[in-house]
CSV table of C-alpha atoms in Angstrom, one decimal:
chain,number,residue,atom,x,y,z
H,122,TRP,CA,-29.4,23.4,-9.6
H,123,GLY,CA,-27.2,26.4,-9.8
H,124,ALA,CA,-29.6,28.1,-6.9
H,125,LYS,CA,-29.3,24.9,-4.8
H,126,MET,CA,-25.6,24.8,-5.3
H,127,LEU,CA,-25.2,28.6,-4.4
H,128,ALA,CA,-27.5,27.9,-1.4
H,129,ALA,CA,-25.1,25.2,-0.2
H,130,ALA,CA,-22.1,27.7,-0.5
H,131,VAL,CA,-24.1,30.3,1.7
H,132,THR,CA,-24.9,27.7,4.2
H,133,ILE,CA,-21.2,26.7,4.4
H,134,ALA,CA,-20.2,30.2,4.7
H,135,GLU,CA,-22.6,30.7,7.6
H,136,MET,CA,-21.6,27.4,9.3
H,137,ALA,CA,-17.8,28.5,8.9
H,138,ALA,CA,-18.5,31.9,10.5
H,139,ILE,CA,-20.2,30.3,13.5
H,140,GLY,CA,-17.3,27.8,13.7
H,141,PHE,CA,-14.7,30.9,13.8
H,142,GLY,CA,-16.9,32.6,16.3
H,143,LEU,CA,-17.8,35.3,14.0
H,144,PRO,CA,-21.3,36.7,13.4
H,145,VAL,CA,-23.3,34.1,11.3
H,146,ASP,CA,-23.4,36.5,8.2
H,147,SER,CA,-19.9,37.5,8.2
H,148,PHE,CA,-19.1,35.8,5.0
H,149,SER,CA,-22.6,35.4,3.5
H,150,LYS,CA,-23.3,39.1,3.6
H,151,LEU,CA,-20.1,39.6,1.5
H,152,MET,CA,-21.3,37.2,-0.9
H,153,LYS,CA,-24.6,38.9,-1.7
H,154,PHE,CA,-24.7,40.2,-5.4
H,155,GLY,CA,-21.3,38.3,-5.9
H,156,PRO,CA,-20.5,37.4,-9.5
H,157,HIS,CA,-21.4,33.8,-9.0
H,158,LEU,CA,-20.6,31.4,-11.8
H,159,LEU,CA,-22.4,28.1,-12.6
H,160,ALA,CA,-19.7,26.6,-14.9
H,161,PRO,CA,-20.4,23.0,-16.1
H,162,THR,CA,-17.4,21.5,-17.9
H,163,ALA,CA,-17.6,18.5,-20.4
H,164,SER,CA,-14.6,16.3,-21.6
H,165,ASP,CA,-15.1,13.6,-24.4
H,166,LEU,CA,-13.3,10.7,-22.9
H,167,LEU,CA,-13.2,8.9,-26.3
H,168,LYS,CA,-11.0,11.8,-27.4
H,169,TYR,CA,-9.1,12.4,-24.1
H,170,ASP,CA,-8.5,8.7,-23.5
H,171,GLN,CA,-4.9,8.5,-22.5
H,172,VAL,CA,-3.7,8.0,-18.6
H,173,ASN,CA,-2.5,11.4,-17.3
H,174,THR,CA,-4.2,13.5,-19.9
H,175,ILE,CA,-4.8,16.8,-18.2
H,176,LEU,CA,-8.6,18.0,-18.2
H,177,ALA,CA,-7.9,20.8,-15.7
H,178,GLY,CA,-4.3,21.6,-14.6
H,179,TYR,CA,-3.0,21.7,-11.1
H,180,HIS,CA,-4.5,24.9,-9.7
H,181,GLN,CA,-6.3,26.9,-6.9
H,182,ASP,CA,-9.5,28.7,-7.4
H,183,LEU,CA,-9.6,32.5,-7.2
H,184,ASN,CA,-13.2,32.7,-5.8
H,185,PHE,CA,-14.7,32.3,-2.2
H,186,LEU,CA,-16.0,28.7,-2.2
H,187,THR,CA,-16.2,26.3,-5.2
H,188,VAL,CA,-19.1,23.6,-5.0
H,189,HIS,CA,-18.9,20.5,-7.1
H,190,GLY,CA,-21.7,18.1,-7.8
H,191,LYS,CA,-20.6,14.4,-8.4
H,192,SER,CA,-19.1,13.6,-11.8
H,193,ARG,CA,-19.9,10.4,-13.4
H,194,TYR,CA,-16.1,9.7,-13.9
H,195,PRO,CA,-13.3,9.9,-11.5
H,196,GLY,CA,-10.3,12.0,-12.0
H,197,LEU,CA,-10.4,14.8,-9.4
H,198,SER,CA,-7.4,14.9,-7.1
H,199,ILE,CA,-6.7,17.3,-4.2
H,200,TRP,CA,-3.5,18.2,-2.2
H,201,LEU,CA,-3.4,18.2,1.7
H,202,ARG,CA,-1.5,20.9,3.5
H,203,ASP,CA,1.4,18.3,3.9
H,204,GLY,CA,1.6,17.7,0.2
H,205,THR,CA,-0.3,14.5,0.0
H,206,LYS,CA,-2.2,14.0,-3.1
H,207,LEU,CA,-5.6,12.3,-2.7
H,208,PRO,CA,-8.2,11.2,-5.3
H,209,VAL,CA,-11.7,12.6,-4.5
H,210,ALA,CA,-15.0,10.7,-4.8
H,211,VAL,CA,-18.0,12.5,-4.0
H,212,PRO,CA,-20.6,10.1,-2.6
H,213,ASP,CA,-24.1,10.0,-4.2
H,214,GLY,CA,-26.4,12.8,-3.1
H,215,CYS,CA,-23.4,14.8,-1.7
H,216,LEU,CA,-21.6,18.0,-3.0
H,217,LEU,CA,-17.8,18.7,-2.5
H,218,ALA,CA,-16.8,22.3,-1.3
H,219,GLN,CA,-13.5,23.7,-2.0
H,220,VAL,CA,-12.0,26.9,-0.5
H,221,GLY,CA,-10.7,29.6,-2.8
H,222,MET,CA,-8.3,32.5,-2.5
H,223,GLU,CA,-11.1,34.9,-1.3
H,224,PHE,CA,-11.8,32.7,1.6
H,225,GLU,CA,-8.1,32.4,2.4
H,226,SER,CA,-7.9,36.1,2.4
H,227,LEU,CA,-10.7,36.6,4.7
H,228,THR,CA,-9.4,34.0,7.2
H,229,SER,CA,-5.9,35.5,7.1
H,230,GLY,CA,-4.6,32.1,5.6
H,231,TYR,CA,-6.1,30.1,8.5
H,232,VAL,CA,-8.1,28.3,5.8
H,233,GLN,CA,-6.0,28.0,2.6
H,234,ALA,CA,-7.2,27.7,-1.1
H,235,GLY,CA,-7.0,24.1,-2.0
H,236,TRP,CA,-4.8,22.9,-4.9
H,237,HIS,CA,-6.3,20.4,-7.2
H,238,GLU,CA,-6.4,19.0,-10.7
H,239,VAL,CA,-8.4,16.8,-13.0
H,240,LEU,CA,-6.6,14.0,-15.0
H,241,VAL,CA,-7.5,11.0,-16.8
H,242,ASN,CA,-6.4,7.9,-14.8
H,243,GLU,CA,-6.7,4.2,-14.8
H,244,LYS,CA,-10.0,4.4,-12.8
H,245,THR,CA,-11.4,6.9,-15.4
H,246,LEU,CA,-10.6,4.5,-18.2
H,247,ASN,CA,-12.2,1.6,-16.5
H,248,VAL,CA,-15.4,3.6,-16.0
H,249,VAL,CA,-15.2,4.4,-19.6
H,250,GLU,CA,-14.9,1.0,-20.7
H,251,LYS,CA,-18.0,-0.1,-18.5
H,252,ALA,CA,-20.0,2.9,-19.9
H,253,LYS,CA,-19.1,1.8,-23.5
H,254,ALA,CA,-20.1,-1.8,-22.8
H,255,ASP,CA,-23.4,-0.4,-21.3
H,256,GLY,CA,-24.2,1.9,-24.1
H,257,LYS,CA,-23.8,5.0,-21.9
H,258,SER,CA,-22.3,8.3,-22.4
H,259,THR,CA,-18.5,8.6,-22.2
H,260,TRP,CA,-18.5,12.4,-21.6
H,261,ARG,CA,-17.3,13.5,-18.2
H,262,ILE,CA,-19.5,16.3,-17.0
H,263,SER,CA,-18.5,18.3,-14.0
H,264,SER,CA,-21.1,20.6,-12.4
H,265,THR,CA,-19.3,23.3,-10.7
H,266,LEU,CA,-20.4,26.6,-9.1
H,267,PHE,CA,-17.9,29.2,-8.2
H,268,SER,CA,-19.2,31.4,-5.5
H,269,HIS,CA,-17.7,34.9,-5.1
H,270,ILE,CA,-17.5,37.8,-2.8
H,271,ALA,CA,-19.2,40.7,-4.2
H,272,SER,CA,-16.8,42.8,-6.5
H,273,ASP,CA,-17.2,46.0,-4.8
H,274,ASN,CA,-16.6,44.4,-1.3
H,275,MET,CA,-13.3,44.8,0.3
H,276,LEU,CA,-11.3,41.5,1.0
H,277,THR,CA,-10.2,42.3,4.5
H,278,PRO,CA,-9.1,39.6,6.9
H,279,LEU,CA,-11.8,39.0,9.5
H,280,MET,CA,-9.8,37.1,11.9
H,281,GLY,CA,-6.1,36.4,12.8
H,282,THR,CA,-3.3,38.1,14.5
H,283,GLU,CA,-2.1,41.5,13.1
H,284,GLU,CA,0.9,39.6,11.7
H,285,GLU,CA,-1.3,37.0,9.9
H,286,LYS,CA,-3.6,39.9,8.8
H,287,ALA,CA,-0.6,41.8,7.2
H,288,LYS,CA,0.0,38.9,4.8
H,289,TYR,CA,-3.3,39.7,3.2
H,290,PRO,CA,-3.5,43.5,2.4
H,291,PRO,CA,-7.1,44.8,1.9
H,292,ILE,CA,-8.1,44.8,-1.8
H,293,LEU,CA,-11.6,44.9,-3.6
H,294,ALA,CA,-12.7,41.5,-4.5
H,295,GLY,CA,-13.3,42.5,-8.0
H,296,GLN,CA,-9.6,43.8,-8.2
H,297,HIS,CA,-8.4,40.6,-6.7
H,298,VAL,CA,-10.2,38.6,-9.4
H,299,GLU,CA,-9.0,40.9,-12.2
H,300,ASN,CA,-5.3,40.6,-10.8
H,301,GLU,CA,-5.6,36.7,-10.7
H,302,LEU,CA,-6.9,36.5,-14.3
H,303,LYS,CA,-4.2,38.8,-15.5
H,304,SER,CA,-1.6,36.6,-13.7
H,305,ILE,CA,-2.8,33.5,-15.6
H,306,ASN,CA,-3.2,35.4,-18.9
H,307,LEU,CA,-7.0,35.2,-19.0
H,308,LYS,CA,-7.3,39.0,-18.9
H,309,THR,CA,-4.8,40.9,-21.0
H,310,ASN,CA,-5.6,44.6,-20.3
């Protein structure tokens, strides 16, 4: 499953490169040997059963592309550039892709890392009640793959004006990840 999700990320990267008028492998070659992470998460909705309980607080992802499989329970919301908050529903047989900070850097901010969160909401609790009545699991499982640019590759804008590129100074992808982890106190030294 992780390999299929990573393949989807590579395909999206290649489609984006074509769309931007770049060589097809402009992004995907930078992803080769990246520290990709398949990170399923689980939340017990019998324990976290109050509206507005935060399962994943408001944030952007630090990686290149995040690929989500469909969750059995609603709760994921995204923000559009104009500040509009939208609930997300992934159709059956589909994946959701979100842009991370590495993608933003490579496009000089043309594509921006998406803000998102996961909260227990009324719809979540309605689905929990139905699951309990049907004798089904009340665990919210999220199947997520974080694709990355390889740590020893430079995050250097591949497009944009000189002024736009200047907002994203070159940095090794691994150093970028380390800096972001330090900024949110997930890396202490």
